[in-house]
Structure formats: structure tokens, C-alpha cells
């Protein structure tokens, strides 16, 4: 129940972030809905397809569909008021990537994959919805350029495996790793920490 | 036999639409062929991969490969005469999306998925070849911005499920739902109906 | 052992080509690493997913992960010296596509697919990592426009099937088809051969 509520908050935040990008590209309602969907379920879809979990998860649980459609309608109707929700949306989004990271890791564990691959799957689950959103909107994916976002997921993922041998219950692992993602992300945004760009100096 | 002929007409229209876009981007013959392929089979490939039908359908039936290669050669050779075929191509394309929508729905039904997911799969089968085409050509997908295209597929898809409890034979369902897609699309183009863009007013 | 060494050389060359493109787009270290990964394993991932080999190959063999991470770090640290390695990188890359083409063909054979589909899978394995790299970097894929690259893979692929009935050992087939890819590519670059663009003349 607790995890499901978090999952839904994350889905809402992801869907609304898709709606905002799509509206700024002057898409029609169908395009806006598709971008909302892709942002919310794209990372998990890639993960499931690469691991071989098919039909992919969100197709077997209508909750996602209803939440995404409702979030899209809400975001379109109240599009001029959304700026007042900016802080809540950031919080939902951050909680969402924490949760998605751990879900992705556990999908990898179930398939008996190496811990590094599991961390990769967790990061992909959390981040690649946004990557596909940006590609469909013809932008260079924002997470490749500006933000501590994937880095937070990677750190949370390694925390999960560092603690795997010390902690008994999976629930604790789940919560601690998720919290690491969330705290790293919040600190990075608060103190404006970002990775430096690796621009190649052509003149040397 | 009847359905197969329609399937081939749709594939021809999709492949030629890919060739036209690729030539305008000054691609070389290999690029043109790939874009023709992707436009014709991309939607079905995504559907099969997400549902878990693998190897994907077109890889198990060489008809698609032959039709696409022949259409590409034809379109390249007669590239300056294609404008005289514009009406036929529009008709083939429209018939194609009607058929692809219903094929996608039935793939979902075979996998026991929820009707809404089936409508999604039908729409994806019909529309996402064009989406991948536009991404590979570095454009924002045209169906997200301008046309009643996906909307026609969605309406046809819901018609399928509305009638599911009233009609006996699947063949009738197939034909009626396909016709709804085709008629909505033709009416929308004829009367220049399109969805409004949801541009977000930043100034409010 | 011999094939594995070639495989690693190809992976190194592909990863470094990803790093170079990503750094020119001013991506941050995470973005650079992802682009290196995608360039190196993207083609094989698409192939595995479309054929149904899941979890995809590179997730079950940590060698790829280690090689890609090491290549990325190397390329970033020595980014201003890489131009001295241009010839070696071109050679690695060319050997890599020769090998990847044959690996893709054999994946198709194992799945009992038609020879034309196998050639397609080989070409996709060799070329589509670069295609995904260019899409993520918001460019029109370079292989659709300028280079004899995919064409070399296609020629090598057909050589494989032409010789299939005349040669006994698979190892010979493997090596000869790979060499055809490599030689065609080297000759094309040396003599600046490229396919003409099929620009559609709108004025006629």
C-alpha cells in the first residue's frame, strides 16, 4: 500500500513533466497524451523488453493507464496554474526516481543478472522515460547534459548492493537505497551541484 | 486473400511515404531503404516486442520484405511522377492504418490484455512506424502535431470493443472497426478537421 | 580466443566513437558513458530484442561492461591525444563491423530465419549502435547519408550465404564474410566511394 502510493505519485510527476514538455512543443492533445505515457512508462518498458518480461509490466496493470490519463487531463486543464505546484512536482519526481531505481534493480535480481547490470537497469527505469520524451520532442536528452539525476540513481543502486550482505530484510534495503537517490538529488539541486561537461578542446 | 491484399496495399503506402521523407532529407539509397522499412514495419515491431511475440512478425514472412524493397525501388525510379499518385497513396495509407489498427487490437486480445491496452496496441501498430521515421529523420513526429490520424485509430479501436458483445463473427468486427478508422480519417482530411494545439501560455 | 580479442577491439572502437560524438555535444560524464554504451551495444540489443534473445547478450557477459567503461575513461582522459589514434580507431571500427555483421547473421540462423532477414540482422548489429548514438545526439544518422558502411555489411552478408553451400566449416564462412565487410569498407574510404543521395527534384 505504501509503495503503491509512492509509485502512483512518481507516475503522476513523470506524466505531468511529459505534458509540460509536449505543450511547449505545441503538440495536439494526442501528442501530449503519448508524451505523458512515454515519460511515465518508457524506462520500465525498455527494462522489461531488454530483460524479457513480456507483455511489459504496465500493460498488465491498468492503474498506470488510469493515473497517466487522469494526470494528463489535470495538467492540461490547469496548465496555467501548474507553476504553483512546481515544488510538489519536484518532490514527487524525486521520490519517483528513488522508487523506480529500486524496482529496476529488483527486476534484474529476479533475472539473476550481475549487480552492475542491476544498477544499470535501475537507472534506466528511473531515467529513460525522460530520455525518450526528449527524443520524441527533438531535444538532446536533458539528463545527458545538465543534472545530477542519473548519478543519484547510480549511487542509490550501489548502496543497495553494498548493504545487501549486511542487512536482512529486503524492505530495509529498498527504503535505504531509495532514500539515497532522493537525498543525493535534493542536495544536488539545493546546492546547484552538477557534473562538468567534457567538452573536447579541438585546438590543442 | 482479401485481408492480405489490403495488408500489402498498406505496406506499399507506408514504404513509399518513408521513401519520400528520406529523399527530401537527401539520404543515400541505403538510408532511403531503411526509412521505408522502418515506416512500414516499425509500429508492428514495437507492438510485437512489447507483447513478447518474437521473432517479430515481419521477420517470419518474407512477403513484407519483398513488397517493401519493390516499393522503394519503384518510388525512387519514379520519384518525379509520384505526385500523380498522391490520391492513391493517401487511400492506400488510410486503408493501411485501418487494417493495422485491427491487427494490433487482435494481437493484444490473443495475449489476454485489457481492451484499453489493445486499443493502444492497435494505434501503435498503425502510427508508430511514422513516428520512428520522423525521429530517424530528426523531425518532431508529424502525428503529434497536425493530423487526425491516431485519433481515427483510437475511435476505430473503441468501436471494436463496443461491438464485441453485440456481434457474433470476428470478421464483421474487423471490417467495421477498420472502416471507422478509414472514414474518420477521410472526413477529417476532407473537412480539414484537426485537434487544437495545447500551447501553454507562459504569460498568464 | 581469437574472435574474443576482435570482439573487444570492436567494442573499444565503437565506445570511443560514442565518447567523441558525446563530448562534442558538451555532454556531462554520465551522458558520455551512456552514449559510449549505446554505440557499442545498441545494435546487438535491438537484434536480440527483435529475435527474442532475452536478457540481451551483453547483460549476461560482464566483459562488455568493463571494456566500455575502461574505454570511456581512457578516451575522456586522453581526449586531446585521440587524433593520433585515428587510424587505429578506424581499423578497430572496421574490424568490429565485420565481426558484428557475422555475429548478427549467426543469431538469425540459430532462430531459423530467412537468409535475407539474417543479413538484415547482421547489418543492424553492426550499424544501429551508431544510429541510436546519432539519434540521442539529435543528428540525422550519419550512415544514412554519407558512408559506405551498411553497404559493406550487406555485401559481406550475402557473401556468407553465397558460400554457405560450397564451404564446409563455419569458421571459414565467418572469416571470409567478415573480411569482405572489412575490405569493402577500407576500399570505399580509401577511394572516397559513396552512394549518391537520392534528392527528389521538386521542380520537375
XYZ file of C-alpha atoms in Angstrom:
612
model
C 0.000 0.000 0.000
C 2.790 2.370 0.999
C 4.916 1.501 -2.028
C 1.928 1.639 -4.340
C 1.108 5.172 -3.207
C 4.689 6.228 -3.905
C 4.564 4.522 -7.294
C 1.445 6.486 -8.180
C 2.965 9.792 -7.000
C 6.006 9.096 -9.183
C 3.844 8.223 -12.180
C 1.851 11.438 -11.732
C 5.025 13.539 -11.593
C 6.540 11.849 -14.644
C 3.328 12.153 -16.676
C 2.961 15.857 -15.842
C 6.591 16.535 -16.768
C 5.804 14.947 -20.147
C 2.699 17.099 -20.571
C 4.674 20.285 -19.861
C 7.388 19.483 -22.421
C 4.832 18.408 -25.046
C 2.696 21.531 -24.636
C 5.736 23.739 -25.043
C 6.341 21.980 -28.386
C 2.775 22.920 -29.416
C 1.638 19.331 -29.760
C -2.006 18.394 -30.140
C -3.870 16.531 -27.348
C -2.964 13.116 -28.755
C 0.708 14.008 -28.876
C 0.555 15.371 -25.324
C -1.006 12.142 -24.058
C 1.572 9.975 -25.821
C 4.458 12.017 -24.409
C 2.925 11.771 -20.927
C 2.701 7.993 -21.321
C 6.196 7.601 -22.688
C 7.709 9.709 -19.910
C 5.920 7.709 -17.227
C 6.365 4.156 -18.535
C 9.183 4.406 -21.103
C 12.021 3.492 -18.744
C 10.216 0.470 -17.350
C 9.248 -0.632 -20.861
C 12.866 -0.591 -22.061
C 13.919 -2.508 -18.947
C 11.231 -5.158 -19.359
C 11.939 -5.615 -23.066
C 15.693 -5.967 -22.532
C 15.257 -8.418 -19.657
C 12.449 -10.347 -21.376
C 9.496 -9.584 -19.080
C 6.687 -9.529 -21.641
C 3.980 -8.320 -22.001
C 5.686 -5.365 -20.297
C 4.559 -4.570 -16.721
C 2.366 -1.525 -17.279
C 0.266 -3.413 -19.843
C -0.802 -5.866 -17.152
C -1.901 -3.311 -14.565
C -4.495 -0.756 -15.599
C -3.668 1.529 -12.646
C -0.845 3.127 -14.646
C -3.105 3.851 -17.603
C -5.781 5.478 -15.446
C -3.254 7.530 -13.432
C -1.496 8.773 -16.571
C -4.702 9.708 -18.375
C -6.043 11.500 -15.285
C -2.740 13.333 -14.718
C -2.663 14.434 -18.340
C -6.203 15.811 -18.234
C -5.445 17.560 -14.940
C -2.218 19.086 -16.252
C -3.839 20.282 -19.478
C -6.842 21.828 -17.725
C -4.760 23.560 -15.063
C -1.795 24.294 -17.301
C -1.555 27.920 -16.276
C -1.640 27.107 -12.565
C 0.972 24.345 -12.604
C 3.789 26.685 -11.623
C 2.313 26.834 -8.135
C 2.826 23.080 -7.928
C 6.456 23.197 -9.003
C 7.806 22.187 -5.586
C 5.361 19.322 -5.127
C 6.098 18.073 -8.631
C 9.839 18.168 -7.996
C 9.314 16.203 -4.794
C 7.043 13.619 -6.482
C 9.519 13.269 -9.332
C 12.424 12.774 -6.937
C 10.546 10.214 -4.873
C 9.550 8.557 -8.148
C 13.108 8.086 -9.386
C 14.114 6.689 -5.991
C 11.366 4.104 -6.204
C 11.871 3.318 -9.902
C 15.594 2.770 -9.311
C 14.921 0.105 -6.698
C 12.176 -1.538 -8.773
C 14.578 -1.765 -11.715
C 17.301 -3.293 -9.533
C 14.913 -5.932 -8.250
C 13.805 -6.841 -11.795
C 17.466 -7.509 -12.556
C 17.933 -9.593 -9.400
C 14.920 -11.741 -10.279
C 16.523 -12.412 -13.687
C 19.815 -13.379 -11.972
C 21.802 -10.558 -13.536
C 25.109 -9.146 -12.249
C 24.846 -6.305 -9.686
C 26.349 -3.768 -12.118
C 23.702 -4.709 -14.693
C 21.035 -4.398 -11.985
C 22.208 -0.871 -11.152
C 22.097 -0.104 -14.875
C 18.516 -1.426 -15.071
C 17.509 0.652 -12.042
C 18.989 3.800 -13.535
C 17.357 3.065 -16.890
C 13.959 2.558 -15.255
C 14.230 5.911 -13.498
C 15.784 7.987 -16.283
C 14.959 6.664 -19.740
C 11.323 7.731 -19.775
C 12.673 11.277 -19.800
C 15.240 10.359 -22.450
C 12.560 9.021 -24.820
C 10.397 12.088 -24.078
C 13.231 14.384 -25.121
C 13.990 12.369 -28.275
C 10.339 12.432 -29.361
C 10.374 16.194 -28.771
C 13.573 16.521 -30.821
C 15.818 17.714 -27.970
C 19.122 16.313 -26.748
C 18.104 14.440 -23.584
C 18.372 16.863 -20.685
C 19.826 14.286 -18.304
C 22.876 13.869 -20.550
C 23.767 17.487 -20.115
C 22.704 19.265 -17.030
C 21.529 17.487 -13.993
C 22.573 15.220 -11.170
C 19.819 12.782 -11.853
C 21.189 9.534 -13.186
C 24.153 9.956 -10.851
C 21.785 9.889 -7.872
C 20.254 6.646 -9.181
C 23.681 5.067 -9.675
C 24.752 5.989 -6.128
C 21.499 4.616 -4.701
C 21.982 1.441 -6.716
C 25.478 0.804 -5.409
C 24.242 1.482 -1.859
C 21.723 -1.314 -2.369
C 24.454 -3.827 -3.201
C 26.877 -2.571 -0.547
C 24.240 -3.203 2.100
C 22.971 -6.466 0.593
C 25.368 -8.530 2.695
C 24.785 -6.656 5.930
C 21.035 -6.259 6.081
C 18.477 -8.984 6.496
C 15.147 -7.689 5.236
C 14.708 -6.584 1.642
C 12.286 -3.878 2.729
C 15.064 -2.002 4.564
C 17.370 -2.255 1.557
C 14.591 -0.979 -0.653
C 13.908 2.032 1.557
C 17.543 2.955 2.260
C 18.631 2.746 -1.382
C 15.605 4.758 -2.440
C 16.365 7.387 0.214
C 19.965 7.715 -1.010
C 18.670 8.516 -4.506
C 16.230 11.068 -3.115
C 18.701 12.770 -0.768
C 21.507 12.996 -3.356
C 19.118 14.527 -5.853
C 17.684 17.049 -3.391
C 21.156 18.081 -2.166
C 22.424 18.414 -5.750
C 19.547 20.672 -6.729
C 19.717 22.673 -3.482
C 23.444 23.349 -3.777
C 23.429 23.548 -7.574
C 25.904 20.726 -7.961
C 26.261 19.345 -11.475
C 28.754 17.255 -13.389
C 31.165 19.248 -15.567
C 30.733 18.932 -19.320
C 33.545 17.076 -21.047
C 33.931 19.406 -23.967
C 36.734 18.284 -26.216
C 39.173 21.057 -26.925
C 39.749 20.805 -30.672
C 42.519 23.385 -30.701
C 45.095 21.588 -28.572
C -6.744 -13.302 -49.574
C -8.828 -10.146 -49.206
C -7.087 -9.087 -45.995
C -3.686 -9.970 -47.390
C -4.227 -7.727 -50.408
C -5.156 -4.841 -48.095
C -2.134 -5.547 -45.932
C 0.116 -5.309 -48.995
C -1.530 -2.078 -50.178
C -0.950 -0.588 -46.718
C 2.666 -1.736 -46.658
C 3.242 -0.186 -50.105
C 1.779 3.134 -48.995
C 3.775 3.205 -45.753
C 7.034 2.287 -47.515
C 6.549 4.975 -50.174
C 5.784 7.608 -47.521
C 9.117 6.659 -45.931
C 10.934 6.968 -49.257
C 9.514 10.442 -49.855
C 10.569 11.759 -46.440
C 14.034 10.164 -46.701
C 14.717 11.563 -50.174
C 13.799 15.041 -49.003
C 16.454 14.642 -46.306
C 18.999 13.841 -49.074
C 19.690 10.379 -47.756
C 21.634 7.814 -49.757
C 19.910 4.678 -51.173
C 20.675 2.628 -48.053
C 19.174 5.274 -45.791
C 16.097 5.513 -48.027
C 15.564 1.743 -47.869
C 15.931 1.673 -44.078
C 13.447 4.515 -43.643
C 10.996 2.725 -45.974
C 11.351 -0.428 -43.859
C 11.000 1.344 -40.557
C 7.907 3.235 -41.682
C 6.243 0.044 -42.909
C 7.116 -2.370 -40.102
C 8.171 -0.142 -37.178
C 4.765 0.023 -35.493
C 4.240 -3.729 -35.665
C 7.776 -4.349 -34.417
C 7.252 -2.186 -31.320
C 3.930 -3.949 -30.678
C 5.431 -7.435 -31.008
C 8.411 -6.606 -28.810
C 6.251 -5.103 -26.057
C 3.806 -8.012 -26.105
C 6.531 -10.649 -26.437
C 5.807 -12.048 -29.917
C 9.348 -12.842 -31.052
C 10.933 -13.137 -33.570
C 8.728 -10.206 -34.622
C 6.051 -10.948 -37.255
C 7.615 -9.419 -40.375
C 10.786 -11.469 -39.869
C 8.797 -14.661 -40.310
C 7.038 -13.691 -43.545
C 9.198 -12.649 -46.487
C 6.238 -11.011 -48.285
C 6.813 -7.785 -46.330
C 10.483 -7.660 -47.266
C 9.789 -8.171 -50.972
C 6.930 -5.648 -51.031
C 8.975 -3.003 -49.234
C 12.061 -3.445 -51.418
C 9.946 -3.352 -54.601
C 8.014 -0.275 -53.402
C 11.258 1.504 -52.563
C 12.772 0.824 -55.986
C 9.542 1.900 -57.672
C 9.324 5.111 -55.644
C 12.958 6.008 -56.264
C 12.780 5.381 -60.021
C 9.520 7.255 -60.481
C 10.230 9.885 -57.834
C 9.305 12.799 -60.063
C 5.996 11.222 -61.101
C 4.793 10.285 -57.625
C 2.734 13.422 -57.237
C 0.266 11.991 -59.755
C -0.262 9.094 -57.361
C -0.891 11.296 -54.345
C -4.579 10.364 -54.093
C -3.974 6.636 -54.471
C -1.216 6.776 -51.886
C -3.446 8.629 -49.429
C -6.121 5.996 -49.954
C -3.690 3.079 -49.519
C -2.253 4.690 -46.411
C -5.692 5.234 -44.911
C -6.781 1.682 -45.663
C -3.462 0.540 -44.213
C -3.936 2.251 -40.853
C -7.469 0.835 -40.638
C -6.131 -2.666 -41.129
C -3.074 -2.209 -38.901
C -5.261 -0.896 -36.083
C -7.380 -4.031 -36.079
C -4.352 -6.342 -36.398
C -2.807 -4.636 -33.370
C -6.005 -4.996 -31.356
C -6.186 -8.700 -32.129
C -2.545 -9.221 -31.086
C -3.494 -7.727 -27.717
C -6.590 -9.935 -27.430
C -4.524 -13.065 -28.096
C -2.214 -12.003 -25.236
C -5.258 -11.522 -22.935
C -4.655 -7.819 -22.432
C -7.219 -5.247 -21.286
C -9.325 -3.612 -24.052
C -7.736 -0.191 -23.438
C -4.277 -1.728 -23.871
C -5.488 -3.446 -27.047
C -6.669 -0.117 -28.473
C -3.265 1.303 -27.552
C -1.534 -1.574 -29.376
C -3.729 -1.054 -32.437
C -2.972 2.648 -32.543
C 0.733 1.967 -32.041
C 0.767 -0.568 -34.881
C -0.831 1.952 -37.224
C 1.028 5.095 -36.178
C 4.456 4.367 -34.724
C 6.136 3.408 -37.978
C 5.645 7.046 -38.965
C 6.852 8.196 -35.543
C 10.136 6.249 -35.855
C 10.500 7.516 -39.443
C 10.246 11.119 -38.236
C 12.678 10.554 -35.345
C 15.277 8.997 -37.656
C 14.832 11.994 -39.953
C 15.251 14.349 -36.988
C 11.743 15.838 -37.101
C 9.164 16.090 -34.345
C 6.725 13.289 -35.260
C 4.086 14.788 -37.540
C 1.214 12.853 -35.939
C 1.874 14.575 -32.607
C 1.228 17.927 -34.136
C -1.016 18.157 -37.110
C -3.261 15.380 -38.155
C -6.334 13.425 -37.188
C -4.563 10.137 -37.584
C -4.084 8.442 -34.254
C -7.481 9.789 -33.208
C -9.094 7.844 -36.057
C -7.335 4.676 -34.860
C -8.464 5.213 -31.280
C -12.084 5.738 -32.360
C -11.952 2.607 -34.525
C -10.462 0.680 -31.635
C -13.203 1.643 -29.206
C -15.809 0.777 -31.849
C -14.312 -2.719 -31.944
C -14.853 -3.224 -28.227
C -18.269 -1.543 -28.159
C -19.488 -4.011 -30.767
C -17.678 -7.031 -29.300
C -20.661 -8.000 -27.187
C -23.260 -7.486 -29.910
C -21.701 -9.102 -32.962
C -21.008 -12.765 -33.468
C -18.351 -13.104 -36.171
C -14.925 -11.595 -35.718
C -14.745 -10.838 -39.428
C -17.556 -8.290 -39.137
C -15.903 -6.629 -36.133
C -12.659 -6.492 -38.049
C -14.252 -4.841 -41.079
C -16.484 -2.393 -39.189
C -13.703 -1.172 -36.875
C -11.341 -0.808 -39.838
C -13.990 1.151 -41.761
C -14.495 3.542 -38.809
C -10.768 4.341 -38.870
C -10.856 4.896 -42.628
C -13.996 7.023 -42.652
C -12.938 9.242 -39.734
C -9.576 9.851 -41.378
C -11.083 10.663 -44.804
C -13.692 13.004 -43.289
C -11.037 14.751 -41.173
C -8.809 15.388 -44.175
C -11.732 16.368 -46.419
C -13.099 18.904 -43.937
C -9.685 19.921 -42.604
C -10.553 18.955 -39.053
C -7.607 18.783 -36.683
C -7.052 18.781 -32.944
C -6.111 22.136 -31.450
C -2.561 22.520 -30.149
C -2.292 22.831 -26.383
C 0.191 25.623 -26.277
C 0.924 26.631 -22.724
C 0.533 30.326 -22.166
C 3.611 31.260 -20.139
C 2.444 34.818 -19.529
C -0.675 34.106 -17.510
C 40.208 -16.506 -28.060
C 40.920 -15.013 -31.479
C 37.301 -13.971 -32.034
C 37.013 -12.652 -28.497
C 40.018 -10.388 -28.994
C 38.445 -9.000 -32.178
C 35.154 -8.520 -30.386
C 36.887 -6.487 -27.688
C 38.764 -4.360 -30.241
C 35.458 -3.625 -31.985
C 33.759 -2.744 -28.707
C 36.626 -0.375 -27.828
C 36.392 1.387 -31.188
C 32.604 1.716 -31.005
C 32.697 3.012 -27.411
C 35.365 5.598 -28.249
C 33.418 6.791 -31.290
C 30.488 7.335 -28.933
C 32.649 9.269 -26.481
C 33.916 11.580 -29.235
C 30.430 12.416 -30.510
C 29.082 12.926 -26.969
C 31.936 15.212 -25.912
C 31.404 17.371 -28.984
C 27.793 17.784 -27.834
C 29.112 19.043 -24.444
C 27.508 16.219 -22.510
C 28.377 15.530 -18.888
C 30.297 12.366 -17.860
C 27.118 10.358 -17.370
C 25.843 11.288 -20.818
C 29.213 10.423 -22.349
C 29.185 6.986 -20.704
C 25.636 6.258 -21.848
C 26.433 7.251 -25.436
C 29.557 5.043 -25.339
C 27.410 2.134 -24.127
C 24.668 2.668 -26.639
C 27.113 2.925 -29.545
C 28.861 -0.290 -28.511
C 25.888 -2.486 -27.617
C 22.875 -0.770 -29.215
C 22.885 -2.757 -32.461
C 23.159 -6.098 -30.680
C 20.458 -5.082 -28.223
C 17.984 -4.264 -30.998
C 18.830 -7.563 -32.716
C 18.351 -9.612 -29.533
C 15.090 -7.907 -28.652
C 13.623 -8.386 -32.142
C 14.676 -12.038 -32.290
C 13.682 -12.741 -28.691
C 17.078 -13.482 -27.090
C 16.472 -12.087 -23.610
C 18.033 -10.960 -21.326
C 20.036 -9.413 -24.176
C 23.559 -10.793 -24.714
C 25.690 -8.038 -23.215
C 23.779 -8.227 -19.924
C 24.973 -11.794 -19.440
C 28.664 -11.143 -20.024
C 30.370 -8.520 -17.890
C 33.335 -8.254 -20.285
C 31.432 -5.745 -22.398
C 30.637 -3.549 -19.411
C 34.252 -3.485 -18.213
C 35.650 -2.825 -21.707
C 33.194 0.004 -22.363
C 33.766 1.704 -19.007
C 37.567 1.419 -19.392
C 37.442 2.732 -22.994
C 35.295 5.659 -21.918
C 37.664 6.639 -19.108
C 40.656 6.267 -21.440
C 39.022 8.357 -24.174
C 37.987 11.096 -21.754
C 41.413 11.329 -20.085
C 43.330 11.332 -23.364
C 40.739 13.277 -25.308
C 43.243 15.721 -26.748
C 45.580 12.961 -27.890
C 42.972 10.789 -29.605
C 43.633 12.253 -33.026
C 46.946 10.366 -33.079
C 44.948 7.161 -32.775
C 42.597 7.974 -35.630
C 43.992 5.281 -37.931
C 43.966 2.569 -35.261
C 40.412 3.508 -34.301
C 39.271 3.365 -37.924
C 40.850 -0.071 -38.232
C 39.297 -1.347 -34.970
C 35.924 0.027 -36.009
C 36.122 -1.622 -39.425
C 37.172 -4.954 -37.949
C 34.373 -4.549 -35.428
C 31.627 -4.133 -38.025
C 32.970 -7.150 -39.932
C 32.700 -9.251 -36.799
C 29.368 -7.823 -35.655
C 27.853 -8.493 -39.092
C 28.717 -12.187 -38.899
C 27.572 -12.475 -35.258
C 24.222 -10.946 -36.252
C 23.843 -13.365 -39.177
C 24.506 -16.339 -36.935
C 21.931 -15.152 -34.375
C 19.393 -15.165 -37.201
C 20.451 -18.638 -38.366
C 20.037 -20.016 -34.838
C 16.469 -18.626 -34.824
C 15.790 -20.293 -38.219
C 15.183 -17.014 -40.022
C 15.355 -16.460 -43.798
C 18.826 -15.544 -45.194
C 17.669 -12.049 -46.170
C 16.471 -11.461 -42.605
C 19.812 -12.789 -41.319
C 21.704 -10.291 -43.497
C 19.404 -7.605 -42.142
C 20.171 -8.684 -38.558
C 23.917 -8.678 -39.279
C 23.762 -5.197 -40.752
C 21.659 -3.979 -37.843
C 24.096 -5.412 -35.301
C 26.985 -3.601 -36.970
C 25.310 -0.289 -37.777
C 22.460 0.517 -35.411
C 24.596 1.318 -32.384
C 25.791 4.308 -34.392
C 22.228 5.106 -35.459
C 20.990 5.236 -31.844
C 24.078 7.297 -30.897
C 23.207 9.875 -33.554
C 19.525 9.980 -32.564
C 20.394 10.538 -28.881
C 22.735 13.321 -30.001
C 19.961 14.817 -32.148
C 21.672 14.288 -35.533
C 20.365 12.553 -38.639
C 22.192 9.199 -38.511
C 25.447 9.611 -40.420
C 25.240 6.184 -42.059
C 22.019 7.175 -43.829
C 23.767 9.983 -45.593
C 27.439 9.720 -46.223
C 29.283 6.499 -45.921
C 29.729 3.081 -47.450
C 29.207 1.351 -44.162
C 25.967 -0.565 -44.135
C 26.573 -1.439 -47.794
C 29.786 -3.213 -46.797
C 27.846 -5.223 -44.189
C 25.156 -6.155 -46.708
C 27.759 -7.325 -49.249
C 29.549 -9.359 -46.579
C 26.238 -10.864 -45.512
C 25.313 -12.011 -48.996
C 28.812 -13.448 -49.418
C 28.144 -15.566 -46.333
C 25.037 -17.109 -47.879
C 26.545 -17.473 -51.367
C 29.359 -19.539 -49.885
C 27.160 -21.454 -47.429
C 26.584 -24.276 -49.908
C 30.217 -24.537 -51.048
C 32.175 -24.375 -47.817
C 32.220 -26.955 -45.070
C 33.440 -25.273 -41.901
C 31.550 -22.375 -40.372
C 34.800 -20.798 -39.246
C 35.866 -20.196 -42.855
C 32.490 -18.663 -43.708
C 32.759 -16.458 -40.662
C 36.225 -15.201 -41.587
C 35.592 -14.740 -45.320
C 32.321 -12.842 -44.849
C 33.934 -10.670 -42.190
C 36.876 -9.940 -44.476
C 34.533 -8.892 -47.318
C 32.951 -6.320 -44.987
C 36.364 -5.039 -43.917
C 37.858 -4.863 -47.417
C 34.827 -3.153 -48.975
C 34.825 -0.571 -46.214
C 38.567 0.124 -46.459
C 38.456 0.402 -50.269
C 35.433 2.702 -50.103
C 37.137 5.051 -47.656
C 40.481 4.905 -49.488
C 38.942 5.738 -52.884
C 36.256 8.010 -51.434
C 33.418 5.964 -52.891
C 29.976 6.785 -51.539
C 26.387 6.210 -52.575
C 24.737 9.146 -54.343
C 21.989 10.953 -52.449
C 18.514 10.476 -53.901
C 17.367 14.035 -53.650
C 13.899 14.439 -55.040
C 13.663 17.201 -57.563
C 10.516 19.062 -56.569
C 10.564 21.318 -59.624
C 10.091 18.721 -62.350
